C-alpha positions as a Python dict, from the first residue, in 0.01 Angstrom:
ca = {
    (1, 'X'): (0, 0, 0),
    (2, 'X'): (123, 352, -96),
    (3, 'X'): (270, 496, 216),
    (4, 'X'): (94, 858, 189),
    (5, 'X'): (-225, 631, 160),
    (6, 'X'): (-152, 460, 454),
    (7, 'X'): (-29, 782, 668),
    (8, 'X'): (-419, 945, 548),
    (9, 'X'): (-608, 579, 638),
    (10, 'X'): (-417, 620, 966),
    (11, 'X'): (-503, 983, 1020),
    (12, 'X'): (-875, 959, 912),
    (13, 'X'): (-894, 653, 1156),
    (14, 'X'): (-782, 893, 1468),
    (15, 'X'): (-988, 1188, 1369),
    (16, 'X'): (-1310, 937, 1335),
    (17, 'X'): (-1223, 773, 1686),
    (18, 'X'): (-1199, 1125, 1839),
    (19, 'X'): (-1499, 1221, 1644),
    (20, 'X'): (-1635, 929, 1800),
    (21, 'X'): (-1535, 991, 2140),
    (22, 'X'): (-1613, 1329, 2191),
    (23, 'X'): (-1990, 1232, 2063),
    (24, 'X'): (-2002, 961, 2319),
    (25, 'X'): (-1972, 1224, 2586),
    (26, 'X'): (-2217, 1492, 2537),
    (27, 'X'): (-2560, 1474, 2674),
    (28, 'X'): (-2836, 1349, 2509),
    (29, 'X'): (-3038, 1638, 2328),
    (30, 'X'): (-3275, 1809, 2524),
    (31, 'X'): (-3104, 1743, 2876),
    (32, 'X'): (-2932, 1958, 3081),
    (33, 'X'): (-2646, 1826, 3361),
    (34, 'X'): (-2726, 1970, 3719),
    (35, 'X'): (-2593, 2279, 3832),
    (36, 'X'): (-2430, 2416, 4055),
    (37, 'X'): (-2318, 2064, 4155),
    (38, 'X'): (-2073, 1983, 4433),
    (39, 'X'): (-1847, 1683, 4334),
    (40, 'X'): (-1683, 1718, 4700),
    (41, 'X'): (-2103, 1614, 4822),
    (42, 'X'): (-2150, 1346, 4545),
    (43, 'X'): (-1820, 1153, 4648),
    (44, 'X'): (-1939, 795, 4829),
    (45, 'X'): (-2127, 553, 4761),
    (46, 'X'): (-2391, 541, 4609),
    (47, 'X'): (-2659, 217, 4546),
    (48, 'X'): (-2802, 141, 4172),
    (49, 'X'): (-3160, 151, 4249),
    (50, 'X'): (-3271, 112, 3911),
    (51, 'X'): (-3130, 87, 3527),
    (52, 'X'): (-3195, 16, 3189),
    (53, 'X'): (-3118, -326, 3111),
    (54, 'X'): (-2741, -335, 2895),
    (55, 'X'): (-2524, -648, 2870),
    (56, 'X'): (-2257, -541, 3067),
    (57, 'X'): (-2476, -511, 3383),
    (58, 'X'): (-2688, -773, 3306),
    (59, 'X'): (-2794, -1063, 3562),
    (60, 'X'): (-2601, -758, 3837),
    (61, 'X'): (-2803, -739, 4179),
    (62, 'X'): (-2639, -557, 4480),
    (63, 'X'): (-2496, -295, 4238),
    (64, 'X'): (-2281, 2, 4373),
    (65, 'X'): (-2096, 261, 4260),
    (66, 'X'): (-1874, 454, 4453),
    (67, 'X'): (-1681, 823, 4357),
    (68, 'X'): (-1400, 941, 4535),
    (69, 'X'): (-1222, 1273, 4380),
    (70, 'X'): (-867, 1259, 4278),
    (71, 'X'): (-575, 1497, 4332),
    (72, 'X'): (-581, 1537, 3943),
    (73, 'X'): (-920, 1669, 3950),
    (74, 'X'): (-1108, 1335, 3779),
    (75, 'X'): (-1311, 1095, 4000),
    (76, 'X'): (-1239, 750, 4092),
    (77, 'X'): (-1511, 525, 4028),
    (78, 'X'): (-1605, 153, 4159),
    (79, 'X'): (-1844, -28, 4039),
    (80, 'X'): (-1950, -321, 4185),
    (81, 'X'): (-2233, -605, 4163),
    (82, 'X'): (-2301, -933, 4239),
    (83, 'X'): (-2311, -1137, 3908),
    (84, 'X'): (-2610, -1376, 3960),
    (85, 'X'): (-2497, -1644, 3721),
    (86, 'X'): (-2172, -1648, 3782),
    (87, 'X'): (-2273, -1660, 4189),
    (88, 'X'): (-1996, -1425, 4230),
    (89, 'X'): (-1875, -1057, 4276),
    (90, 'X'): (-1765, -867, 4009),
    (91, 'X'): (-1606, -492, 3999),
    (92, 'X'): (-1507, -217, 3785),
    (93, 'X'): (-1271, 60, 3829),
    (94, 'X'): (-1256, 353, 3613),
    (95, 'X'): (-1187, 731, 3606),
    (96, 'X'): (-1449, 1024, 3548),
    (97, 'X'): (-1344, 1351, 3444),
    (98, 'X'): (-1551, 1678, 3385),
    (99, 'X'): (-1642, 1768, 3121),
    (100, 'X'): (-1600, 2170, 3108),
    (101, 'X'): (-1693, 2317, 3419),
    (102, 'X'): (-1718, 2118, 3739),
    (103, 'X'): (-1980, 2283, 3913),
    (104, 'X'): (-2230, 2144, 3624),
    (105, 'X'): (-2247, 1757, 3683),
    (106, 'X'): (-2123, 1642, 3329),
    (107, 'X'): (-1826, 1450, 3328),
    (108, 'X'): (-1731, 1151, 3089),
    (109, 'X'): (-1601, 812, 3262),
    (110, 'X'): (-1399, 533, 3141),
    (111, 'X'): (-1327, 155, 3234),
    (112, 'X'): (-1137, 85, 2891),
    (113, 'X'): (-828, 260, 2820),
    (114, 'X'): (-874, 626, 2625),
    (115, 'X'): (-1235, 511, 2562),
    (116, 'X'): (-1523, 758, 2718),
    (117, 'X'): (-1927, 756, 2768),
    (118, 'X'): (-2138, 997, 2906),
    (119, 'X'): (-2199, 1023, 3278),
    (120, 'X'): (-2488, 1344, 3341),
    (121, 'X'): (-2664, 1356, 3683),
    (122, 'X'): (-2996, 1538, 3533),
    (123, 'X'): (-3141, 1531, 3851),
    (124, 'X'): (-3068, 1548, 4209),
    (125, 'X'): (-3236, 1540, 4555),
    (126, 'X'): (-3079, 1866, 4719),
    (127, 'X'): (-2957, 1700, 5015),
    (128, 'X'): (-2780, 1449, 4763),
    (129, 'X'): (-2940, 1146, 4894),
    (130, 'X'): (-3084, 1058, 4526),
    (131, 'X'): (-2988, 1114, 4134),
    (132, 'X'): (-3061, 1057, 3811),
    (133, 'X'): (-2842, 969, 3582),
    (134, 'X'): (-2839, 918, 3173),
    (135, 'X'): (-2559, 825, 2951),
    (136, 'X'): (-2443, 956, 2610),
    (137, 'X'): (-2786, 880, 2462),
    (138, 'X'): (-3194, 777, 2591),
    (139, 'X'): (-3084, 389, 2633),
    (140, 'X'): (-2896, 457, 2935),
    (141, 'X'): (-3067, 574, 3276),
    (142, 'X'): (-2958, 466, 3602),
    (143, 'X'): (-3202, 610, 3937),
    (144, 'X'): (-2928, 574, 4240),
    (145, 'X'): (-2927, 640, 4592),
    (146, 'X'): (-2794, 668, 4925),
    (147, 'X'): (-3004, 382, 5071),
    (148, 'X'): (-3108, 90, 4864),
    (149, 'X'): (-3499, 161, 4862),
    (150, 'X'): (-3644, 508, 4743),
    (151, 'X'): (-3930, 661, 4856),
    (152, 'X'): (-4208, 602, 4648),
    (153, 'X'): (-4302, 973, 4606),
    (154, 'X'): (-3974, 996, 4478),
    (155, 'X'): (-3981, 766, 4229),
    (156, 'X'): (-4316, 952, 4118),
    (157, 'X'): (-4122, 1246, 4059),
    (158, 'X'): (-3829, 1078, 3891),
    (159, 'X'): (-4122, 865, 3666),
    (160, 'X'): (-4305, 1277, 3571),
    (161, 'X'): (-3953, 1424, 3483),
    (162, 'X'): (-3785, 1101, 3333),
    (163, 'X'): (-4084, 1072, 3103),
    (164, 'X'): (-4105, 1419, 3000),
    (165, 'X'): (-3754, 1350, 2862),
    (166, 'X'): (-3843, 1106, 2649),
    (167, 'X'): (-3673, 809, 2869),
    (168, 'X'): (-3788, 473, 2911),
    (169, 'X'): (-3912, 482, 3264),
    (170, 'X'): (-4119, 179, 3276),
    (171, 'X'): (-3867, -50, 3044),
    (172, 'X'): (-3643, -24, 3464),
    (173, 'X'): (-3499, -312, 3553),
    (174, 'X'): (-3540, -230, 3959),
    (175, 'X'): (-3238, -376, 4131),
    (176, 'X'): (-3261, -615, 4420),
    (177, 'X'): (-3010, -542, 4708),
    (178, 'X'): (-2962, -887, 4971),
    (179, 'X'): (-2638, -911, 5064),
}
């Protein structure tokens, strides 16, 4: 293969993953991240509550995630579930980082390498005990909270809003938490 070929194959390969990346990170149209938002508040853990069903979570019960804010400025974040089939634990560790300014709760996260997806908290309870969460696009949503139950006139409220957004509120896969 010619090598100038090759060099603009390589480069349009780079400027398409980039392209790529940076679309994978920006909140789905029509949402807006919460703000102000206080990172330094959000940091702990938190229990999944309730999510749109995805293959990498699926069969997952007993779901966490937990933030804890770097020196660098990006977040630390651990996953964790227990994987029903496998009867066993499994956990994640990856690295958020804002996206623009960091009192608006829109950061991107990663558990692969240079490879980032939308994280926007589009809601959240004011004494940060709840929060809604979408990815890069309508087919992810994730309700999570301090405890592992939520009031049900909360989840009323998160149903009114999460609906007026066009998600898929009643498509929830409501996560059991036993151990």
């Amino acid at each position: 293969m010619n090598p100038i070929f090759r060099l603009l194959l390589r480069c349009g390969l780079f400027a398409l993953t980039f392209w790529l990346m940076g679309c994978a990170t920006a909140p789905p149209e029509g949402m807006t991240a919460v703000s102000p938002f206080d990172a330094q508040r959000y940091q702990g853990t938190w229990y999944e509550v309730a999510r749109l069903d995805h293959s990498f979570e699926r069969d997952m019960r007993d779901v966490t995630a937990s933030y804890a804010l770097q020196a660098d400025g990006s977040v630390q974040v651990i996953n964790r579930g227990f994987d029903m089939k496998k009867n066993d634990w499994r956990e994640a560790i990856g690295k958020a980082k804002f996206i623009g300014d960091t009192q608006r709760a829109s950061l991107k996260v990663s558990f692969f390498g240079p490879f980032y997806g939308g994280y926007h908290v589009i809601a959240l309870d004011p004494a940060y005990r709840w929060s809604m969460v979408v990815g890069p696009d309508r087919d992810y949503l994730w309700i999570l909270s301090r405890s592992n139950t939520l009031d049900p006139l909360v989840k009323a409220q998160l149903r009114t809003q999460a609906l007026a957004l066009g998600l898929s509120f009643d498509r929830l896969i409501w996560v059991e938490h036993q151990r």
